[in-house]
Structure formats: C-alpha cells, structure tokens
Amino acid sequence: AMSLLLQICRIQGTRFCAGALQSSGIWALCCRKMQSVSASTDLSPLGVLHALQMVLHTVTCVGTGGKESSQRAALLLVSELPAALVGLIKESFIKKLLKWPEQCGGGPDTSNRAVTLVARILLLPFESSNCGEGGTTEPQGTDMENLQTSLLSLGLMHNMVRVLGNCNRNATERVMVLLSRMIMLPGGRFAIQYVESGGLNQQLVHSLLDINNRPGLIVDSLIILSMLARISRDYSPAIHKADAYDKLLTLLQNSNDPTVKARVCNFVGNICRHSDFFYSSLQQSGVMDEVIQCASDQDPNTRKFACFALGNAAFHSATLYRGLKNAIGPLVSCLSEPLEKTRSNAAGALGNLVRNSELLATDLASSGAVAALIQASDPPSGVDGSSRVALYSLGTVAAYEDVSPANEP
C-alpha cells in the first residue's frame, strides 16, 4: 500500500500532495502508522522506506511564497512526525533493520537508506530558513521554534550521533549536513546536546576528518567544530581532547579541495578566538606553519581565513610570535587583496603581531609593513572597514620606536 501511495504522489505531484492526500485523511492515517513503526508494526522494512519516501516527497511539495520553512515545520508538527522520525534512527530500531534478512528487505542497505531519508526530511524546514553562522531570524513561538523544541526534547542529536556508528559514507554525509545545520541555530541548545552525546569523541572526530572522505563531509564536520569553538570557550577542553591536530595537518598539506583548506583555517581561527589555550598545540603539531603557507594560497577564501587565523593566533599572547615571523610577508601581500574582509583580517593580524610584545617589531619594520598599512588606511577606493582596521593597527605599531616608515628599507 505504501509503495502504491508513493507512486501516486510522484505521478500526481504537488497539487495532490498538498490537497487530496491530506484532505482525504490518507496522510493522517499514514502518519499514525509511522508513529508505531519503531515499536511494533505490520510495515515491512521496504514499507518503512516507502513511507519515508512518501513523507519526503509530500513535505518537499509544501510551502510557497518564501514561507517554505514555517509551513514544512507546521506540517511535521501537526502530523506528529518528529517523534516517529527520531524513533526510526534510534539504535534499537536500526539494529532491528540490520537483523532483518536482506532477502526480505532488511540489512545494512535498508538501515542506511532509512537514516538518509530521515535526515533529508528533518533538514527540509531548515534548509531554506535564514540560518547560518550568524543564526536565524525566526522569532520565538513560531512553528520553527516549536519544531526545534520538539527535536531537542526527543534527543535528536543524541540519536543522530549514536547512529553514525552504523552508517555508511552516504548516510553519514546526510546526517552531518543535518547536524551542522542544527548546530548553526541560535541559542546553542543543539550544540550542548551534540557534545553531551559524544560528538567530540576522538574516534568519531578522526573518522569524520579523514582525508579520504568526500570534501562535503569534511567541510560539514569542520563547520560543526568551528561553531562549537565560536559558541563558547567551555568546549575548548573537549575539542583539544579530540586531538585532531594531525588530521588538520594532513588536510592542509594534502587536500586538493580549496574549501576544505579554507575551512581548516577558519576552524583554527575559531579555536584561537577566546584565549591562547590552543596556541602551543597548534605550533607543536605543525598546523600553524601550514596556516602561514595558506596565507599565500591560490584560493582567495583560503587566504581570507588564513589571515583570520593568524590574527587570532597573535591576539591573546606572544606565545606564537617567533613562529609567526614568517607570516609577516604573506600578510603584507594580503593588504592588497581585492576582498575587503581579507584586507581587514591581514591588517588586524599585522597589528596583533606587536600587540603583546616588541619581539617582532624590527621584523615588521624591515618588511615594509608600516608603509603598507599606511597605504591600506587610505585606499584609492575610499575608506572602508579594512582601512579602519589598518588605522587601528598603525596605532598599535606606533607604540614602538623601532617600527616606523623611517626604519623601513
């Protein structure tokens, strides 16, 4: 029956899914059937997959006029689907699917497809909402907020993290897309649940950052780590305990994907955001030396985030100053970048190199950095954010007699 209904939905399209399917009561009946799947049901494993495909198709068809997120969230809530969907990724149910004979529709392939479909369905309300590293504008009390509250209470993050141990690569990628999106939501509630559920377990982090993974999986994993580092310094000990420095070094040295390298640099910048807690580990592992190299990378985003990381690596203390000497030249070059954010990051980083000590003052003077900062503070295109940062850095530099245009070559 589920297979037939799925075919009808595909053939009839949006009008049927948004209209007759729901008004006839068939949708409500299917949802009630799914609510009992994770306990005991007369649905076969293939029936579960067909039901999930039908839900995915129907929820995808919902929403018009830029209100897709709230309308999709409302449909999931009114149909009481969050509990059913989370129930389908619980470890106990996944084990049932794995034990079911493959010739009868069970086994690893079915369990992975089920996890993938659940992740795709739950992502739908959030993929078009205005959320990102800066958060979302969805107000409190909306269907989106109610859906988030429901998923939190159901332990979505806990179940998703646990199920990763039984997933193949495709399912893992889908799960990580959803997890990264949820952690980006404001308030940090999903982040807390992710960490408490073992999301920073060393073995898991290492497997997610393996260079043999597809770039998308690595990038989503780095987004999660970066968001945790941004949200609170309280996560710093757990991030450090994951001991991913060798993985980061391998990605910087050997990845051919510019987005991966850019995201590693972004992560390094974020773990240096609150304090110098990570400074020594980044230096000893060789990661910081590779970040310096990234400031001269061919990819503009990699250069931008490398400058960001170098600025934060010099901000809190002079611990890394000796190692950062080689960053001066690349940073000076980045002051001429077409991208304003890169110029801002580079200007700020140069100022930070003498913020805590005069150790690099002479090197800064001999590199032509002061003249470059003066030029960057008054660009031909007019004053912008980067020129203001350059002026601020010049103020920092001015505290040292050895650093002045007269002392430059």
Coordinates of C-alpha atoms in Angstrom, one line a residue:
A1 CA 0.0 0.0 0.0
M2 CA 2.8 2.4 0.9
S3 CA 4.5 1.7 -2.4
L4 CA 1.3 2.4 -4.4
L5 CA 0.7 5.6 -2.4
L6 CA 4.3 6.7 -3.1
Q7 CA 3.8 6.2 -6.9
I8 CA 0.6 8.1 -6.8
C9 CA 2.3 11.0 -5.0
R10 CA 5.1 11.1 -7.6
I11 CA 2.7 10.9 -10.6
Q12 CA 0.1 13.4 -9.3
G13 CA 2.7 15.9 -7.9
T14 CA 2.4 18.9 -5.7
R15 CA -1.4 19.5 -6.1
F16 CA -2.2 16.0 -4.9
C17 CA 0.3 16.1 -2.0
A18 CA -0.8 19.4 -0.7
G19 CA -4.5 18.8 -1.4
A20 CA -6.3 15.5 -1.8
L21 CA -3.7 13.4 0.1
Q22 CA -4.2 15.5 3.3
S23 CA -7.9 16.3 2.9
S24 CA -8.8 12.7 2.4
G25 CA -7.3 11.6 5.7
I26 CA -4.9 9.3 4.0
W27 CA -1.9 11.4 5.1
A28 CA -3.1 11.3 8.7
L29 CA -3.5 7.5 8.5
C30 CA 0.0 7.1 7.1
C31 CA 1.5 9.3 9.9
R32 CA -0.3 7.3 12.6
K33 CA 1.1 4.1 11.0
M34 CA 4.6 5.6 11.2
Q35 CA 4.2 6.6 14.8
S36 CA 4.1 2.9 15.8
V37 CA 6.9 1.8 13.5
S38 CA 9.8 2.0 16.0
A39 CA 7.9 -0.2 18.5
S40 CA 6.0 -2.8 16.6
T41 CA 4.3 -2.6 13.2
D42 CA 3.0 -4.5 10.3
L43 CA 5.1 -2.4 8.0
S44 CA 8.0 -4.3 6.4
P45 CA 11.4 -2.7 6.1
L46 CA 10.6 -1.8 2.5
G47 CA 7.2 -0.5 3.7
V48 CA 9.2 1.8 6.1
L49 CA 11.3 3.1 3.2
H50 CA 8.3 3.7 1.0
A51 CA 6.6 5.6 3.8
L52 CA 9.6 7.7 4.4
Q53 CA 9.9 8.4 0.7
M54 CA 6.3 9.4 0.6
V55 CA 6.8 11.8 3.6
L56 CA 9.9 13.3 1.9
H57 CA 8.0 13.9 -1.3
T58 CA 5.0 15.4 0.5
V59 CA 6.9 17.7 2.8
T60 CA 9.1 18.8 -0.1
C61 CA 5.9 19.9 -2.0
V62 CA 4.7 22.1 0.9
G63 CA 5.4 25.8 1.1
T64 CA 5.0 28.8 -1.2
G65 CA 5.8 32.5 -1.2
G66 CA 9.0 32.2 0.8
K67 CA 7.3 30.5 3.7
E68 CA 8.5 27.0 3.0
S69 CA 10.4 26.7 6.3
S70 CA 7.5 27.5 8.6
Q71 CA 4.9 25.6 6.5
R72 CA 7.0 22.5 6.4
A73 CA 7.6 22.7 10.1
A74 CA 3.9 23.1 10.7
L75 CA 3.1 20.0 8.6
L76 CA 5.6 17.9 10.6
L77 CA 4.3 19.1 13.9
V78 CA 0.6 18.7 13.2
S79 CA 1.2 15.2 11.8
E80 CA 3.2 14.4 15.0
L81 CA 6.0 13.2 12.8
P82 CA 9.1 14.4 14.8
A83 CA 8.7 11.6 17.3
A84 CA 8.2 9.0 14.6
L85 CA 11.2 10.1 12.6
V86 CA 13.5 10.3 15.6
G87 CA 12.3 6.9 16.6
L88 CA 13.4 5.5 13.3
I89 CA 17.0 6.4 13.9
K90 CA 17.2 5.1 17.4
E91 CA 19.9 2.5 17.9
S92 CA 17.4 -0.2 18.9
F93 CA 15.3 0.2 15.7
I94 CA 18.4 0.4 13.5
K95 CA 19.6 -2.9 15.0
K96 CA 16.2 -4.5 14.1
L97 CA 16.6 -3.4 10.5
L98 CA 20.1 -4.8 10.5
K99 CA 19.0 -8.2 11.8
W100 CA 16.1 -8.4 9.3
P101 CA 17.2 -10.8 6.4
E102 CA 18.4 -8.9 3.4
Q103 CA 16.3 -11.1 1.1
C104 CA 13.3 -9.8 3.0
G105 CA 14.2 -6.2 2.6
G106 CA 16.4 -5.7 5.7
G107 CA 20.1 -5.4 6.3
P108 CA 22.7 -2.6 6.1
D109 CA 21.4 -1.1 2.9
T110 CA 17.9 -0.6 4.2
S111 CA 19.1 0.8 7.5
N112 CA 21.4 3.3 5.7
R113 CA 18.6 4.4 3.4
A114 CA 16.2 4.9 6.3
V115 CA 18.8 7.1 8.2
T116 CA 19.4 9.1 5.0
L117 CA 15.7 9.6 4.4
V118 CA 15.0 10.7 8.0
A119 CA 17.9 13.2 7.8
R120 CA 16.7 14.6 4.5
I121 CA 13.1 15.0 5.8
L122 CA 14.2 16.8 9.0
L123 CA 16.5 19.1 7.1
L124 CA 13.7 20.4 4.8
P125 CA 12.3 23.1 7.2
F126 CA 15.9 24.3 8.0
E127 CA 17.5 24.3 4.5
S128 CA 15.5 27.3 3.3
S129 CA 15.3 29.2 6.7
N130 CA 17.5 32.1 7.3
C131 CA 20.1 30.4 9.4
G132 CA 23.8 30.3 9.3
E133 CA 26.8 31.0 11.4
G134 CA 25.1 34.2 12.5
G135 CA 21.9 32.4 13.5
T136 CA 18.3 32.7 12.3
T137 CA 15.7 35.4 12.3
E138 CA 12.9 33.0 13.1
P139 CA 11.0 34.5 16.1
Q140 CA 10.3 32.7 19.3
G141 CA 7.0 30.8 19.4
T142 CA 6.8 30.1 15.6
D143 CA 6.4 26.7 14.1
M144 CA 10.1 26.6 13.5
E145 CA 10.8 27.3 17.2
N146 CA 8.3 24.7 18.2
L147 CA 9.9 22.1 15.9
Q148 CA 13.3 22.9 17.4
T149 CA 12.0 22.4 20.9
S150 CA 10.3 19.1 19.9
L151 CA 13.5 17.8 18.3
L152 CA 15.6 18.7 21.3
S153 CA 13.2 17.0 23.7
L154 CA 13.2 13.9 21.6
G155 CA 17.0 13.8 21.7
L156 CA 17.6 14.3 18.0
M157 CA 21.3 15.0 18.4
H158 CA 21.9 12.1 20.8
N159 CA 20.3 9.6 18.4
M160 CA 22.0 11.1 15.3
V161 CA 25.4 10.9 16.9
R162 CA 24.8 7.3 18.1
V163 CA 23.6 6.2 14.7
L164 CA 26.8 7.3 13.0
G165 CA 28.5 4.2 14.1
N166 CA 26.1 2.1 11.9
C167 CA 26.2 4.4 8.8
N168 CA 27.9 4.0 5.5
R169 CA 29.5 7.0 3.9
N170 CA 26.4 8.3 2.1
A171 CA 24.2 8.1 5.2
T172 CA 27.0 9.7 7.3
E173 CA 27.2 12.7 4.9
R174 CA 23.4 13.3 5.1
V175 CA 23.5 13.1 8.9
M176 CA 26.4 15.6 9.1
V177 CA 24.6 18.0 6.9
L178 CA 21.6 18.0 9.2
L179 CA 23.8 18.2 12.4
S180 CA 25.8 21.1 11.1
R181 CA 22.6 22.9 10.2
M182 CA 21.1 22.3 13.7
I183 CA 24.2 23.5 15.5
M184 CA 24.1 26.7 13.5
L185 CA 20.8 27.6 15.0
P186 CA 20.9 30.3 17.7
G187 CA 20.9 29.6 21.4
G188 CA 23.4 26.8 21.4
R189 CA 20.9 24.1 22.6
F190 CA 21.7 21.7 19.8
A191 CA 25.4 22.2 20.3
I192 CA 25.1 21.3 24.0
Q193 CA 23.2 18.1 23.1
Y194 CA 25.7 17.2 20.4
V195 CA 28.7 17.5 22.8
E196 CA 26.9 15.6 25.6
S197 CA 26.1 12.8 23.2
G198 CA 29.7 12.2 22.3
G199 CA 30.0 14.3 19.2
L200 CA 33.6 15.2 20.2
N201 CA 34.6 11.6 20.8
Q202 CA 38.2 11.3 19.5
Q203 CA 37.5 8.3 17.3
L204 CA 34.4 9.9 15.7
V205 CA 36.2 13.2 15.1
H206 CA 39.1 11.4 13.5
S207 CA 36.8 9.4 11.2
L208 CA 34.9 12.5 10.1
L209 CA 38.1 14.4 9.3
D210 CA 39.8 11.6 7.4
I211 CA 41.2 12.9 4.1
N212 CA 39.8 10.0 2.2
N213 CA 36.2 11.3 2.9
R214 CA 34.5 13.4 0.3
P215 CA 35.1 17.1 0.8
G216 CA 31.4 17.8 1.7
L217 CA 31.6 15.5 4.7
I218 CA 34.9 17.0 5.9
V219 CA 33.5 20.6 5.4
D220 CA 30.3 19.9 7.4
S221 CA 32.4 18.3 10.2
L222 CA 34.7 21.4 10.3
I223 CA 31.7 23.7 10.4
I224 CA 30.4 21.8 13.5
L225 CA 33.8 22.1 15.2
S226 CA 34.1 25.8 14.2
M227 CA 30.6 26.6 15.6
L228 CA 31.4 24.8 18.9
A229 CA 34.6 26.8 19.2
R230 CA 32.8 30.1 18.4
I231 CA 29.9 29.4 20.8
S232 CA 31.9 29.0 24.0
R233 CA 35.3 28.5 25.3
D234 CA 33.8 25.9 27.6
Y235 CA 34.1 23.4 24.7
S236 CA 37.8 24.0 24.3
P237 CA 39.0 21.1 26.6
A238 CA 36.7 18.7 24.7
I239 CA 37.9 19.9 21.3
H240 CA 41.5 19.6 22.5
K241 CA 40.9 16.1 23.9
A242 CA 39.7 15.0 20.4
D243 CA 43.3 15.5 19.4
A244 CA 42.6 16.2 15.7
Y245 CA 45.8 18.2 15.1
D246 CA 47.4 15.5 12.9
K247 CA 44.2 15.3 10.8
L248 CA 44.1 19.1 10.4
L249 CA 47.8 19.0 9.3
T250 CA 47.1 16.3 6.7
L251 CA 44.2 18.2 5.3
L252 CA 46.2 21.4 5.0
Q253 CA 49.2 19.6 3.4
N254 CA 47.4 17.1 1.1
S255 CA 43.8 18.2 0.4
N256 CA 43.2 19.3 -3.2
D257 CA 39.9 20.9 -2.3
P258 CA 40.2 24.6 -1.6
T259 CA 37.0 24.7 0.5
V260 CA 38.5 22.1 2.9
K261 CA 41.7 24.1 3.4
A262 CA 39.7 27.3 3.9
R263 CA 37.5 25.6 6.5
V264 CA 40.5 24.2 8.4
C265 CA 41.9 27.7 8.6
N266 CA 38.6 29.0 9.7
F267 CA 38.5 26.4 12.4
V268 CA 42.0 27.3 13.6
G269 CA 40.9 30.9 13.8
N270 CA 37.9 30.0 15.9
I271 CA 39.7 27.8 18.4
C272 CA 42.0 30.8 18.9
R273 CA 39.1 33.1 19.3
H274 CA 38.7 33.2 23.1
S275 CA 42.2 32.5 24.5
D276 CA 45.6 31.2 23.8
F277 CA 44.6 27.7 25.1
F278 CA 45.4 26.0 21.7
Y279 CA 48.5 28.0 20.8
S280 CA 51.2 25.5 21.9
S281 CA 49.4 22.5 20.4
L282 CA 48.9 24.3 17.1
Q283 CA 52.6 25.2 17.0
Q284 CA 53.9 21.8 18.1
S285 CA 51.8 19.9 15.6
G286 CA 52.9 22.0 12.7
V287 CA 49.4 23.2 11.9
M288 CA 50.3 26.9 12.4
D289 CA 53.2 26.6 9.9
E290 CA 50.7 25.3 7.3
V291 CA 48.3 28.1 8.1
I292 CA 51.0 30.6 7.3
Q293 CA 51.5 28.9 4.0
C294 CA 47.8 29.2 3.3
A295 CA 48.0 33.0 3.5
S296 CA 49.7 32.7 0.1
D297 CA 47.4 30.1 -1.3
Q298 CA 45.9 30.5 -4.7
D299 CA 42.3 30.3 -3.3
P300 CA 41.0 33.7 -2.1
N301 CA 38.8 32.2 0.7
T302 CA 41.8 30.2 2.0
R303 CA 43.8 33.4 2.1
K304 CA 41.0 35.2 3.9
F305 CA 40.6 32.6 6.6
A306 CA 44.3 32.1 7.0
C307 CA 44.6 35.8 7.8
F308 CA 41.8 35.4 10.2
A309 CA 43.5 32.5 12.0
L310 CA 46.9 34.3 12.1
G311 CA 45.3 37.4 13.6
N312 CA 43.7 35.3 16.4
A313 CA 46.9 33.3 16.9
A314 CA 48.7 36.6 17.7
F315 CA 45.9 38.3 19.7
H316 CA 45.9 36.8 23.2
S317 CA 49.7 36.5 24.0
A318 CA 53.1 36.4 22.4
T319 CA 53.4 32.6 22.7
L320 CA 53.5 32.1 18.9
Y321 CA 55.3 35.3 17.9
R322 CA 58.6 33.5 16.9
G323 CA 56.8 31.1 14.7
L324 CA 54.6 33.8 13.2
K325 CA 57.6 35.7 11.9
N326 CA 57.2 34.1 8.5
A327 CA 53.6 35.3 8.3
I328 CA 54.6 38.9 8.0
G329 CA 55.4 38.8 4.3
P330 CA 52.2 37.0 3.3
L331 CA 50.1 39.3 5.5
V332 CA 51.6 42.4 3.9
S333 CA 50.8 41.0 0.5
C334 CA 47.2 40.3 1.6
L335 CA 46.7 44.0 2.3
S336 CA 46.4 44.5 -1.5
E337 CA 43.7 41.8 -1.8
P338 CA 40.5 42.8 -3.7
L339 CA 38.3 41.3 -1.0
E340 CA 37.8 43.7 1.8
K341 CA 37.4 41.0 4.5
T342 CA 40.9 39.6 3.6
R343 CA 42.4 43.1 3.8
S344 CA 40.8 43.6 7.2
N345 CA 42.0 40.3 8.5
A346 CA 45.5 40.9 7.3
A347 CA 45.7 44.4 8.7
G348 CA 44.4 43.2 12.1
A349 CA 46.9 40.4 12.1
L350 CA 49.8 42.7 11.5
G351 CA 48.8 44.9 14.4
N352 CA 48.4 41.9 16.6
L353 CA 52.0 40.8 15.9
V354 CA 53.2 43.7 18.1
R355 CA 50.2 43.8 20.4
N356 CA 51.7 41.7 23.2
S357 CA 55.5 42.2 22.7
E358 CA 58.1 44.1 20.7
L359 CA 59.7 40.7 19.7
L360 CA 58.7 41.2 16.0
A361 CA 58.9 45.0 15.9
T362 CA 62.1 45.0 13.9
D363 CA 60.9 42.3 11.5
L364 CA 57.7 44.3 11.0
A365 CA 59.7 47.4 10.2
S366 CA 62.1 45.7 7.8
S367 CA 59.2 44.0 5.9
G368 CA 57.6 47.2 4.7
A369 CA 54.6 46.5 6.8
V370 CA 54.2 50.1 8.1
A371 CA 54.2 51.7 4.7
A372 CA 51.7 49.0 3.5
L373 CA 49.4 49.7 6.5
I374 CA 49.6 53.4 5.8
Q375 CA 48.6 52.8 2.2
A376 CA 45.8 50.4 3.3
S377 CA 44.4 53.0 5.7
D378 CA 43.8 55.4 2.8
P379 CA 42.9 53.3 -0.2
P380 CA 42.1 54.8 -3.7
S381 CA 38.6 53.3 -3.5
G382 CA 37.8 55.2 -0.3
V383 CA 37.5 54.5 3.4
D384 CA 36.0 51.1 4.3
G385 CA 36.2 48.5 7.1
S386 CA 39.6 47.4 6.1
S387 CA 41.1 50.9 6.1
R388 CA 39.7 51.5 9.6
V389 CA 41.4 48.2 10.8
A390 CA 44.6 49.4 9.2
L391 CA 44.5 52.6 11.1
Y392 CA 43.8 50.8 14.4
S393 CA 46.8 48.5 13.7
L394 CA 49.0 51.6 13.0
G395 CA 48.1 52.9 16.4
T396 CA 49.3 49.6 17.9
V397 CA 52.5 49.8 15.9
A398 CA 53.2 53.4 16.9
A399 CA 53.9 52.3 20.4
Y400 CA 57.3 51.0 19.3
E401 CA 60.1 53.3 18.2
D402 CA 61.7 50.6 16.0
V403 CA 58.6 50.4 13.9
S404 CA 58.3 53.5 11.7
P405 CA 58.5 54.2 8.0
A406 CA 61.9 55.8 8.6
N407 CA 63.3 52.4 9.7
E408 CA 61.9 50.6 6.7
P409 CA 64.2 49.7 3.8

